[in-house]
Coordinates of C-alpha atoms and ligand atoms in Angstrom, one line a residue:
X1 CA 0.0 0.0 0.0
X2 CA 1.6 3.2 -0.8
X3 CA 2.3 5.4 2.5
X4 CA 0.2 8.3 3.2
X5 CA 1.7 11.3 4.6
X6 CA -0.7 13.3 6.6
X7 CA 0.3 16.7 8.4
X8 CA -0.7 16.7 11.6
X9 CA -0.3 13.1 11.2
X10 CA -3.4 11.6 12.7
X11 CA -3.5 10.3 16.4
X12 CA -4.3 6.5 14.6
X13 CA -4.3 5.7 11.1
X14 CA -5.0 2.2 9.9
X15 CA -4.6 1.3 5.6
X16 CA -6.7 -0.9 4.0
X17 CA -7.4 -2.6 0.9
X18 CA -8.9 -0.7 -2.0
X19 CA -9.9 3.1 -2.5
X20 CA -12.7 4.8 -3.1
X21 CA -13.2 6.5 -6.5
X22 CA -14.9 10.3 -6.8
X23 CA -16.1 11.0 -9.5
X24 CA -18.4 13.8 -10.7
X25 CA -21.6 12.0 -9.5
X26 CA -20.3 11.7 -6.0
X27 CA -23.0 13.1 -3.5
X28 CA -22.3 14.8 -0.4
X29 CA -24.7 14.1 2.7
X30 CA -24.7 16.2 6.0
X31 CA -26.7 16.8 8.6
X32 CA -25.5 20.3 8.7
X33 CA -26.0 22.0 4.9
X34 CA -23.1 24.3 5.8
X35 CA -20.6 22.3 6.7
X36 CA -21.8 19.7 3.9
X37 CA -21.4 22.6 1.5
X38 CA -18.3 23.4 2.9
X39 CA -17.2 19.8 1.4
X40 CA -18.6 20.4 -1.8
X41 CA -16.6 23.6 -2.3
X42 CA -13.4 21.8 -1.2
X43 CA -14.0 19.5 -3.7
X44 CA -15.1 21.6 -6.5
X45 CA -11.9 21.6 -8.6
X46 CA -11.7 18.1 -8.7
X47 CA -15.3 17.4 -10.5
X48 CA -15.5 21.0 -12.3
X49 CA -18.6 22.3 -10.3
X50 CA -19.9 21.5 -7.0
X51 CA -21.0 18.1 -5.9
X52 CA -24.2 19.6 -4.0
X53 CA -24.7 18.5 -0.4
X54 CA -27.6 16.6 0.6
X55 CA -29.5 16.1 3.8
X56 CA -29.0 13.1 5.9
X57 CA -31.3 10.8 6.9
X58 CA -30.7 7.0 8.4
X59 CA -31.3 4.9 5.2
X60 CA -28.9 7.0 3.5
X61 CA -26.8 6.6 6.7
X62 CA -27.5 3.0 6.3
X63 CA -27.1 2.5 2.0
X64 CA -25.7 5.5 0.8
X65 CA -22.7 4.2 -2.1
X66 CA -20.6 6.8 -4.0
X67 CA -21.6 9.0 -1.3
X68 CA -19.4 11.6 1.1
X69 CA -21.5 11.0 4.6
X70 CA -21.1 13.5 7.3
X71 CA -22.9 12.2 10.2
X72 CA -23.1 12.8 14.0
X73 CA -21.3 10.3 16.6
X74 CA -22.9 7.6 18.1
X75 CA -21.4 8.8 21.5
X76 CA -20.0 12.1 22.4
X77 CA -16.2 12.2 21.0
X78 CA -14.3 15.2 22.8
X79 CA -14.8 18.4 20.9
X80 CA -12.7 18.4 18.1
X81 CA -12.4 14.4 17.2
X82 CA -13.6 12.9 14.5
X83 CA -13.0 9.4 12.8
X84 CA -12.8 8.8 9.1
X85 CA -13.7 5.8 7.1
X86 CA -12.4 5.5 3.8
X87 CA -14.3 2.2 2.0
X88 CA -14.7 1.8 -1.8
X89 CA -18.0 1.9 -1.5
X90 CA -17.8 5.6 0.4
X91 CA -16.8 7.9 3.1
X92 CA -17.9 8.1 6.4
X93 CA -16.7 10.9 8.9
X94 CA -17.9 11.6 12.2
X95 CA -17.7 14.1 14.8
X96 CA -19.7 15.2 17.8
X97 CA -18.7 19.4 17.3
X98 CA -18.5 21.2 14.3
X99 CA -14.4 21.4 14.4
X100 CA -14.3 17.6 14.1
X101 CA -15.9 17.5 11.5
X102 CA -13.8 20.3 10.0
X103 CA -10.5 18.7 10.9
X104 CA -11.9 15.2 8.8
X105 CA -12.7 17.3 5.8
X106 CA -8.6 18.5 5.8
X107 CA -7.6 15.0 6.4
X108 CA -9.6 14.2 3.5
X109 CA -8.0 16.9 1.3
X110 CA -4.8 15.8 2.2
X111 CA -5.5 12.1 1.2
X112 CA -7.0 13.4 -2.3
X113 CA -4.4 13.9 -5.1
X114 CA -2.6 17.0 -5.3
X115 CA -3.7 18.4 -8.2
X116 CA -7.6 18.7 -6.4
X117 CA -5.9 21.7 -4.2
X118 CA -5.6 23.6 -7.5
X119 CA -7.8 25.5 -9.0
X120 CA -9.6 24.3 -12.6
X121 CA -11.9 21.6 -13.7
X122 CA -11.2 18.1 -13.8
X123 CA -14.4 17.3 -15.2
X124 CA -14.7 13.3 -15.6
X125 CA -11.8 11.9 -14.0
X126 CA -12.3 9.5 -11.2
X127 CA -9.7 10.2 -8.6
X128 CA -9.1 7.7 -6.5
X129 CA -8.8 7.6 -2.6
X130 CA -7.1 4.6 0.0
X131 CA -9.0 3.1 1.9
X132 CA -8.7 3.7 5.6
X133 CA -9.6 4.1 9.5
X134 CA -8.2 7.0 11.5
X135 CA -9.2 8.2 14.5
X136 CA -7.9 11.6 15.6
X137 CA -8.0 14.2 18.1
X138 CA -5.4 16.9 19.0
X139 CA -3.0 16.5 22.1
X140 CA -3.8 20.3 22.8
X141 CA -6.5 22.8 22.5
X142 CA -4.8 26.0 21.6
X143 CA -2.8 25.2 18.5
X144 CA -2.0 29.0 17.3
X145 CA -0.2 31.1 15.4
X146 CA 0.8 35.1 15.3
X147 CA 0.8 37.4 13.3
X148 CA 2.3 41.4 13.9
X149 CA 0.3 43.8 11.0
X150 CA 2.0 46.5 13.5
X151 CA 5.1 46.7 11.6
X152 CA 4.0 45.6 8.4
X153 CA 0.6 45.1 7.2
X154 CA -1.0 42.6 4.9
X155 CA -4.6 42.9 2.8
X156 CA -7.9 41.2 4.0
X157 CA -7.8 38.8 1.4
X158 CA -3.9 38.1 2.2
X159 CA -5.2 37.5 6.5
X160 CA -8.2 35.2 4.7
X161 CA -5.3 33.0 2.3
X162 CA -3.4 32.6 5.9
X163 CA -6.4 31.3 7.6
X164 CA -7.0 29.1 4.9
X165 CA -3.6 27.4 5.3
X166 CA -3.8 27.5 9.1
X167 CA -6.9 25.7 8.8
X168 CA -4.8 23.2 6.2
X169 CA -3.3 22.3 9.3
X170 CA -5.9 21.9 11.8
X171 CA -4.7 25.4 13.8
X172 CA -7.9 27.0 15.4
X173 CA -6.1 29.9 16.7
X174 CA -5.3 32.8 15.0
X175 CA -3.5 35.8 17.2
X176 CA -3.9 38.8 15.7
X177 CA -1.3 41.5 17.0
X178 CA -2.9 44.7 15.9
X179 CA -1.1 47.6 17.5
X180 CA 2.2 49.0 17.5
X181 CA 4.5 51.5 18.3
X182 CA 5.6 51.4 14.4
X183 CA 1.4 51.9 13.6
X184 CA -1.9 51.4 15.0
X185 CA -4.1 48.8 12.9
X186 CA -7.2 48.8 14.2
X187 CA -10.4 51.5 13.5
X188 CA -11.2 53.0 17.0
X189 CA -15.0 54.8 15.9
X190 CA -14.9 56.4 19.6
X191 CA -11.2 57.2 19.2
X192 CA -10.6 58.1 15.6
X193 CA -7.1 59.9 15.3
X194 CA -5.6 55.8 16.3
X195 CA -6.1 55.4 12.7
X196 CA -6.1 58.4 11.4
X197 CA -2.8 59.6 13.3
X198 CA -1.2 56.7 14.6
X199 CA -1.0 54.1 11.5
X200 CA 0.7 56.1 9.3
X201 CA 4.5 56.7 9.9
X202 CA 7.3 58.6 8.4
X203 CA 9.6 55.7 7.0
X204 CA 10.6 51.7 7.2
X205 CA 13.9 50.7 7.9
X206 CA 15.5 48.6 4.9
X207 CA 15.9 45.0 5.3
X208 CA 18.9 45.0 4.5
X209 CA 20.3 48.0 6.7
X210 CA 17.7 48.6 9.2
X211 CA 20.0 51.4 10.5
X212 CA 18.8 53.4 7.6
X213 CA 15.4 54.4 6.5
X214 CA 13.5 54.2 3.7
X215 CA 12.4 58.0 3.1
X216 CA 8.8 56.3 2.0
X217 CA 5.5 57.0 4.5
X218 CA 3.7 53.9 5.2
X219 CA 0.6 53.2 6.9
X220 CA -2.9 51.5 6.9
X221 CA -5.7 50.1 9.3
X222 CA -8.3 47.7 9.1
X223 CA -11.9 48.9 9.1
X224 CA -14.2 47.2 11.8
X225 CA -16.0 45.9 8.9
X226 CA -12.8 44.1 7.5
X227 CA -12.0 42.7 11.2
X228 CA -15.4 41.5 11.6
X229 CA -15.3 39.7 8.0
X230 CA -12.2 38.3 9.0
X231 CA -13.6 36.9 12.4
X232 CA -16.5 35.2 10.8
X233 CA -14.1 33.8 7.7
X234 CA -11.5 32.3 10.3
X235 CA -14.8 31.1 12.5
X236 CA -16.2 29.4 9.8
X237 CA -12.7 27.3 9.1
X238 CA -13.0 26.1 13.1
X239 CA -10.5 28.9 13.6
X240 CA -10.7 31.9 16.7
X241 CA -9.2 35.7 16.5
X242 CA -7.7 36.2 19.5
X243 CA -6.8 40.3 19.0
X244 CA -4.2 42.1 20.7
X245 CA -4.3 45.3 21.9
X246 CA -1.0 46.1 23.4
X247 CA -0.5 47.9 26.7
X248 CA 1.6 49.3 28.7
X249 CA 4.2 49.5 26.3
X250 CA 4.1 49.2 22.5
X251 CA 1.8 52.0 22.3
X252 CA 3.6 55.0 21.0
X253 CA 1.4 55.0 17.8
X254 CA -1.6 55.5 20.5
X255 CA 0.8 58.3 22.1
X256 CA 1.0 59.9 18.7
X257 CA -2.4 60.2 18.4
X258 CA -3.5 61.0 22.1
X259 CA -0.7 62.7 23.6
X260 CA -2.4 63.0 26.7
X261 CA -1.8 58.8 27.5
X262 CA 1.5 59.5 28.2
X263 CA 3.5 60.9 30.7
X264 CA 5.7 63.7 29.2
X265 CA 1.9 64.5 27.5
X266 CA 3.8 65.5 24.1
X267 CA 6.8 65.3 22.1
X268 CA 5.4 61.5 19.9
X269 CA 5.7 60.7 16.8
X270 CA 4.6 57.1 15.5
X271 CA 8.1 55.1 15.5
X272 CA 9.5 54.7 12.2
X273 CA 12.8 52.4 13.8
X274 CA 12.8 48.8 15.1
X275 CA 13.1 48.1 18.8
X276 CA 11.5 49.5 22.2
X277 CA 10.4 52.8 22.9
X278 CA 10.5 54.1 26.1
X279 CA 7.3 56.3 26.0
X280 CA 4.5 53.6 27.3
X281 CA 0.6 54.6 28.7
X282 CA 1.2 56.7 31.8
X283 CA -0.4 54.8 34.8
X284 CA -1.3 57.7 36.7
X285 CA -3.9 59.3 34.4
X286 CA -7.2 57.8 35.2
X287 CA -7.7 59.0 31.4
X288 CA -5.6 56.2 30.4
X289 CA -8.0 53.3 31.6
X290 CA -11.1 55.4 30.2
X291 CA -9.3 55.3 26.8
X292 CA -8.3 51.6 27.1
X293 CA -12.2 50.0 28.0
X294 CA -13.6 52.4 25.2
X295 CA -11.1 50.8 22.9
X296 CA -11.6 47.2 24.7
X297 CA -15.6 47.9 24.4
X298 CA -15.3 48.5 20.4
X299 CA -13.0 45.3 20.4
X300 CA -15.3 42.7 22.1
X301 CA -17.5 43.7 19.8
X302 CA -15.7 42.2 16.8
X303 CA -13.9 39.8 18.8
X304 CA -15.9 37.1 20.0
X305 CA -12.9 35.3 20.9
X306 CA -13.0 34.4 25.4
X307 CA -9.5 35.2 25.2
X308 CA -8.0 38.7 24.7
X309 CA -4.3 39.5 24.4
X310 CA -3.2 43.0 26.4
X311 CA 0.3 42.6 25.2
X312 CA 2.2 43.7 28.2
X313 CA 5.9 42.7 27.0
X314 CA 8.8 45.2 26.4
X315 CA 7.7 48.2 28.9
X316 CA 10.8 50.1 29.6
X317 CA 9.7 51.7 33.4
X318 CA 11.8 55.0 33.1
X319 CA 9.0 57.4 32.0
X320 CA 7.6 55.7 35.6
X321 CA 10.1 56.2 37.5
X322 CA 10.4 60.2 37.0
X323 CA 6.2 60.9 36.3
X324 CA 5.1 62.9 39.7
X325 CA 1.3 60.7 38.4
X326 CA 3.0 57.8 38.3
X327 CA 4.5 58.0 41.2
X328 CA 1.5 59.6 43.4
X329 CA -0.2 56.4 42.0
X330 CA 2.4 54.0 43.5
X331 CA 2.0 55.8 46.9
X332 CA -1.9 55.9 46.7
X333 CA -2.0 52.0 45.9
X334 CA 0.9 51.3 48.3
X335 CA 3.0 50.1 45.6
X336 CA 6.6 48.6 46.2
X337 CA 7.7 49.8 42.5
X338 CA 7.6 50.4 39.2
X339 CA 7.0 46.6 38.6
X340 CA 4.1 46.8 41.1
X341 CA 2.8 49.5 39.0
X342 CA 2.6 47.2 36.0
X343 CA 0.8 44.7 37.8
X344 CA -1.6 46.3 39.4
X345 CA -2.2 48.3 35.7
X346 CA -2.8 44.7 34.5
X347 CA -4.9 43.6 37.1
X348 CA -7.1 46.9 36.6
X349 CA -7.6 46.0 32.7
X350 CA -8.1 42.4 34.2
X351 CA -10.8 42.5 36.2
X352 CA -12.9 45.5 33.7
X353 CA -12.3 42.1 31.5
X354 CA -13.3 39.3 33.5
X355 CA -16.3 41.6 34.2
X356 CA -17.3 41.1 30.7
X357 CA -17.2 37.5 30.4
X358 CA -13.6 37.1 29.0
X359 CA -10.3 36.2 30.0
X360 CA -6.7 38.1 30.0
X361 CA -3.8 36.8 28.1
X362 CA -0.3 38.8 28.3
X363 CA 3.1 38.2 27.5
X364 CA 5.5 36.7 30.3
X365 CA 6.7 39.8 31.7
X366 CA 3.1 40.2 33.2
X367 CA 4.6 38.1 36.2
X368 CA 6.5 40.6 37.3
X369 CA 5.2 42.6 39.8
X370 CA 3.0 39.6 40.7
X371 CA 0.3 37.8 38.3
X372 CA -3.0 39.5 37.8
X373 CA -5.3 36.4 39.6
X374 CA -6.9 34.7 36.5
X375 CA -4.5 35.4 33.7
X376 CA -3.1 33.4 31.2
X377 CA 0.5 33.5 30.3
X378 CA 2.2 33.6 26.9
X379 CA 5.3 32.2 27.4
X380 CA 8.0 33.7 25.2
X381 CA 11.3 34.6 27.0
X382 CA 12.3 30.8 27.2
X383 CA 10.0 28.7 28.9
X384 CA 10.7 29.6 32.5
X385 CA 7.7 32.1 32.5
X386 CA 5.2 29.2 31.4
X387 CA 6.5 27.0 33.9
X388 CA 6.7 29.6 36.7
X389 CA 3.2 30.5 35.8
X390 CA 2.0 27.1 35.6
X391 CA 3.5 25.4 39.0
X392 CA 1.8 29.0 40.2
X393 CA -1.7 27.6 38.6
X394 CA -2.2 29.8 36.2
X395 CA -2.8 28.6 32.2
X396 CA 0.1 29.0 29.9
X397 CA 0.7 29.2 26.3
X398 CA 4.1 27.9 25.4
X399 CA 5.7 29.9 22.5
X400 CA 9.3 30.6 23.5
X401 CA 11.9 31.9 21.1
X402 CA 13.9 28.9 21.6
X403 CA 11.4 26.6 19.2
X404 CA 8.6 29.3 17.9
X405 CA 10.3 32.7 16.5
X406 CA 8.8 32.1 13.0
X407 CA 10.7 36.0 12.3
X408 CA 13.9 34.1 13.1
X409 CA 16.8 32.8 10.3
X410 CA 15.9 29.2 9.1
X411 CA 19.7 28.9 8.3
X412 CA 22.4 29.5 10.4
X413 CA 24.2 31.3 7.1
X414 CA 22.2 34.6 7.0
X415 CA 24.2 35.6 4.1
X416 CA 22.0 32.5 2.0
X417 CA 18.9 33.8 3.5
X418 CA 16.7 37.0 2.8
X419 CA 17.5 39.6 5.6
X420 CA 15.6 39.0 9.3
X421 CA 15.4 39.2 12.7
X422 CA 19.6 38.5 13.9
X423 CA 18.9 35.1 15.6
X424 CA 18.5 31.4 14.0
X425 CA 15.2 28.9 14.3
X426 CA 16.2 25.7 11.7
X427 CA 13.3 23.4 11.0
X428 CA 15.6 21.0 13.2
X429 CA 14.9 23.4 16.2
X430 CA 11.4 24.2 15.8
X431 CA 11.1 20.4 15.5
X432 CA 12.1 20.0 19.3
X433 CA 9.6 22.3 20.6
X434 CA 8.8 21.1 24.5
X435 CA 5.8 22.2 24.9
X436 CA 5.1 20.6 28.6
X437 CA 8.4 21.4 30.5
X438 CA 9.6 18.9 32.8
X439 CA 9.7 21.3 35.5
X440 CA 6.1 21.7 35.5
X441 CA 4.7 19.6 38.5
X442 CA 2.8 16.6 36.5
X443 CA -0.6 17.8 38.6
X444 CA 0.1 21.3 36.8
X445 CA 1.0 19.7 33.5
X446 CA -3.3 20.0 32.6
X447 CA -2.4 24.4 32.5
X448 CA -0.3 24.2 29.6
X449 CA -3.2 24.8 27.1
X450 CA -0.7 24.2 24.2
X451 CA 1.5 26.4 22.0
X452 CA 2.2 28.6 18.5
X453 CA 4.2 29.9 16.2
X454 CA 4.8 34.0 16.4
X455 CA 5.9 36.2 13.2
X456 CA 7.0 39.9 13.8
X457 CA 7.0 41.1 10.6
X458 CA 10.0 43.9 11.1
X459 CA 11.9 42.4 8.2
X460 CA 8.7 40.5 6.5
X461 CA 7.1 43.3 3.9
X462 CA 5.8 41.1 1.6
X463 CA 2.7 38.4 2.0
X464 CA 5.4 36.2 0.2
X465 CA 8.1 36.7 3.0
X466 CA 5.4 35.9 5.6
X467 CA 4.6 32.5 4.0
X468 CA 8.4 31.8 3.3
X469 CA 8.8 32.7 7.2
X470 CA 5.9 30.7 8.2
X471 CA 6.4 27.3 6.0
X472 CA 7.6 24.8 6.7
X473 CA 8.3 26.1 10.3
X474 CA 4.6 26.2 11.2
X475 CA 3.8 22.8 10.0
X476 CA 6.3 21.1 12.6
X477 CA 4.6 23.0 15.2
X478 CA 1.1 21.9 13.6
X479 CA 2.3 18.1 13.7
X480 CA 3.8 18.4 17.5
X481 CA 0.9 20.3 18.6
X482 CA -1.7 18.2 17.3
X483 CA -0.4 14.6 17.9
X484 CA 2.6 15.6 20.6
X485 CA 5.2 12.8 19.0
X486 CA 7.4 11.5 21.5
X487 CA 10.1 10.7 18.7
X488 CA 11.2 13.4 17.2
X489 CA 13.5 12.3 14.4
X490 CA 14.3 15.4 11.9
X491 CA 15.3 12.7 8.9
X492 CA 11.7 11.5 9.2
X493 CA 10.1 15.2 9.2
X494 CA 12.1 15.9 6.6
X495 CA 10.9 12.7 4.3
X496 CA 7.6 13.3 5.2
X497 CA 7.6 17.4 4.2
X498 CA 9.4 16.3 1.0
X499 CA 6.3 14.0 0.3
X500 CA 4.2 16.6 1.4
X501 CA 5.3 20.3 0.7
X502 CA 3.7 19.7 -3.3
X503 CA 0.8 20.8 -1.6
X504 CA 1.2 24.0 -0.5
X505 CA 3.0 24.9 -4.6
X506 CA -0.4 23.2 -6.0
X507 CA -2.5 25.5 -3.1
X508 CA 0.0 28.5 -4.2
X509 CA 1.7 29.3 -1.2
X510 CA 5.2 30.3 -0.7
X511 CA 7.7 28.5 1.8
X512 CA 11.1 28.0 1.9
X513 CA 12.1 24.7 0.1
X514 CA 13.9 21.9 2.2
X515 CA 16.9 21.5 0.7
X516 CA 18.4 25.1 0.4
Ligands
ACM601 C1 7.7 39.6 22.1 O1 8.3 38.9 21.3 N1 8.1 40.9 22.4 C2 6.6 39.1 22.8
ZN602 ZN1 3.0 58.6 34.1

C-alpha cells in the first residue's frame, strides 16, 4: 500500500485494501448544509462544479454508495475528534462538534491527489482515494499562530489566504497582533485619530540596513468591517481571533495620536525604527484606563474570541520612575515599585475584562510585579515564565523563542537567507519544541493549554516573506501540537515534508524549500 503522509499526522491511522473512486456523480450528505457545503466547495476543482450537499437521513446513513456522509457520533467524542472511514463503497466521517468535523474534511484533502488543491476543472476523472480508519483528536487545545500587522501590514484577502492554510493544518487559533508602536491597525469609531494619526508613519527601515530608513510614508488600518469579516471567515474554518491590543508598552502610535496617555503629555511621533520605545501609557492618568475600555468595548464587539491578548511585553519603566502621576499612583496603591505599577495596571484591565465575560492573556513579563489572579501566560522569553506560571496555577501558552520565532533565520548562514530578525530557528529546532516542560509539577501539567508559532514582521514586507517565514516552520509545530510525537527524528520530518510540501505549490503558497 503506498504510504500516506498526513500533516498533523493523525493520532491513529489504519490502511486498508482498496480506494474509493470520486467522480463527478459523488453526493455529499450532511446533517448540517453548511458544513456539507463546505465539502462540496473543497471539492469543486476536482469534479469542475460543486457536488451539491444533501440532507442526511438514516437509510442514507445506512445505504448511501458513492456518497461523502457527514454524520453525527454515536457517543460524544471530545470536541474536536472525528473518525474517518475510507471504503470503496464511500466515506464516512464523524464528529460530535462542528471542528471535528472540519479537521476530517482537511484530512480528506490531504488524502485526495494533489492536483484537487488547484484550481480548474477536472471534469470526468475519477480520482481515486485509500482506503482507511483514523481516528484523531489533538494532544492540545490552543494550536496557534501570530501574526504582527503593527510593523507591516498585509490585505484582507492576504489574513483570509493565511487562515485558509492555518486551517490546512488543523490550527484553530489565530493571534492577531494589531497595534504598535511602528502603527496602529485597528479602526477606533470612539477614538478616531488611532487610525487616522497613529497608523501612518514617516519611514521603514530597509531590510537590509535597518539602520537606515527608507524615506517612504507607510501606513494602513483595518476597518471594523474588515476585522469582523475576517472573524467570521476564520470562525467558519473552526479557527478563533484572538486580537491584541497592546499595553503598557508598545503604544507610541496610540501616544501619537492622544498625547495625553502619556506621561511627558507631548513630544510623539509614531516610531519609524525597530526596537522599544521608552514612551508607554502613563499609569497615573485615570484618562488612560477610560481610553483603554472604550477601545476594549469596540473590540469585544468584533472579537468574539474568550481570550484577549493585552500585550504587556517590552515596557521600559523609566518614564515611571520620574512621572510625579506615576509616582502619586504608586504611593496611593501602596506600591513597592515600578513593577508593582505594572501589575496592578494589569490587574485593573483584568478585572474591567473578567467583568465582561472574558479572560486576559499577556506576554511573560506580566509576572513581574505579581500575576493578575486569572490570567493566562504567553510564554515567550524561554520557557521559564510558562513554567513559573503554571506550578503557580495559572494557564500557559508555550511559545518561546527557543522553538517558535517564526521571524527568526531558518539557516544559520544569513548571508544564504533574505535579511531578518539577527537570531537562528532551523526546522531542526522548531522540530524539538517542548511544549510541557519537565519542570512543570505533573498535577500542573493540565495548564499548559498548548503552544504557536509568532511572526513579527519587522523584516517580513511582503505576503510572500510571511509564507516563506511561516512554511515549513509552522507545520512542525502543527504536527507536535496536534499529535505531541514523542520521537522526534528530523530525517523523518524531513521525508515526510518532501512527500508533502507539493501541496502547498499546488495551493500557491510560498515556503522555503527543504533543501536550500
Ligand atoms: C515579544 O516577542 N516581544 C513578545
Ligand atoms: Zn505617568
Amino acid at each position: 500500500m503506498a504510504e500516506i503522509t498526513l500533516f498533523p499526522q493523525p493520532q491513529q491511522l489504519e490502511q486498508k485494501p482498496g480506494a474509493f473512486k470520486l467522480n463527478r456523480h459523488t453526493r455529499v450528505f450532511a446533517a448540517d448544509g453548511a458544513l456539507g457545503d463546505m465539502l462540496a466547495d473543497y471539492l469543486r476543482p476536482a469534479t469542475g462544479f460543486g457536488l451539491p450537499a444533501h440532507p442526511l437521513d438514516d437509510d442514507i446513513l445506512a445505504d448511501a454508495t458513492n456518497a461523502i456522509v457527514l454524520a453525527p457520533a454515536d457517543d460524544d467524542m471530545a470536541a474536536e475528534a472525528y473518525t474517518l472511514d475510507v471504503a470503496p463503497e464511500r466515506i464516512l466521517i464523524r464528529a460530535s462538534q462542528r471542528n471535528g468535523f472540519l479537521y476530517a474534511m482537511q484530512t480528506l484533502r490531504q488524502l485526495l491527489p494533489r492536483q484537487i488543491l488547484a484550481d480548474g476543472p477536472q471534469a470526468d476523472v475519477a480520482w481515486s482515494i485509500p482506503s482507511l480508519r483514523i481516528s484523531d483528536a489533538p494532544a492540545f487545545g490552543w494550536r496557534g499562530l501570530h501574526l504582527d500587522v503593527g510593523r507591516h501590514l498585509f490585505p484582507v484577502d492576504f489574513i483570509k489566504k493565511f487562515i485558509d492554510t492555518m486551517a490546512f493544518y488543523k490550527f484553530n487559533i489565530f493571534h492577531w497582533h494589531l497595534t504598535e508602536d511602528q502603527g496602529w491597525r485597528l479602526e477606533i469609531k470612539m477614538h478616531p485619530r488611532l487610525t487616522e494619526i497613529g497608523s501612518q508613519r514617516a519611514e521603514t527601515p530597509i531590510p537590509a540596513n535597518p539602520k537606515q530608513g527608507d524615506g517612504q510614508p507607510y501606513g494602513g488600518f483595518y476597518t471594523q468591517d474588515e476585522a469582523r469579516d475576517i472573524v467570521a471567515y476564520a470562525a467558519a474554518r473552526g479557527i478563533t481571533v484572538m486580537p491584541e491590543i497592546e499595553l503598557p508598552g508598545h503604544s507610541l502610535a496610540a501616544l501619537t495620536a492622544y498625547p495625553e496617555l502619556g506621561c511627558l503629555g507631548s513630544g510623539y511621533e509614531v516610531r519609524a525604527s525597530w526596537g522599544i520605545d521608552a514612551n508607554i501609557y502613563c499609569a497615573g492618568n485615570d484618562k488612560v484606563f477610560t481610553f483603554l475600555q472604550d477601545v476594549f468595548e469596540e473590540a469585544l464587539e468584533i472579537f468574539p474570541s474568550a481570550y484577549i491578548h493585552i500585550g504587556g511585553d517590552e515596557a521600559p519603566k523609566d518614564r515611571w520612575r520620574t512621572c510625579p502621576k506615576c509616582q502619586a499612583r504608586i504611593k496611593a496603591e501602596g506600591l513597592a515599585d515600578e513593577d508593582e505599577l505594572q501589575s496592578w495596571f494589569i490587574r485593573r484591565i483584568e478585572s474591567w475584562l473578567n467583568e465582561k465575560g472574558r479572560r486576559l492573556v499577556g506576554w511573560d513579563e506580566i509576572l513581574e510585579g505579581g500575576l493578575a489572579p486569572n490570567a493566562t501566560v504567553m510564554s515567550w522569553r524561554g520557557s521559564d515564565g510558562g513554567i513559573a506560571a503554571a506550578n503557580a496555577g495559572h494557564d500557559v501558552i508555550m511559545t518561546p523563542t527557543t522553538y517558535c520565532y517564526l521571524d527568526y533565520y531558518q539557516h544559520e548562514d544569513w548571508t544564504r537567507e533574505p535579511p531578518a530578525i539577527p537570531s537562528t530557528l532551523t526546522l531542526e529546532q522548531a522540530w524539538q519544541f517542548v511544549v510541557v516542560p519537565e519542570q512543570i509539577a505533573k498535577e500542573r501539567k493540565h495548564h499548559v493549554l498548548g503552544g504557536q508559532g509568532n511572526i513579527w514582521t519587522e523584516y517580513i514586507p511582503s505576503t510572500d516573506q510571511v509564507e516563506y517565514m511561516a512554511f515549513p516552520r509552522a507545520i512542525a509545530i502543527a504536527d507536535i501540537l496536534w499529535n505531541h510525537p514523542v520521537d522526534r527524528n528530523y530525517d523523518d520530518l524531513a521525508a515526510r515534508l518532501r512527500a508533502h510540501l507539493p501541496c502547498l505549490d499546488a495551493l500557491g503558497v510560498n515556503y522555503r524549500p527543504l533543501d536550500n
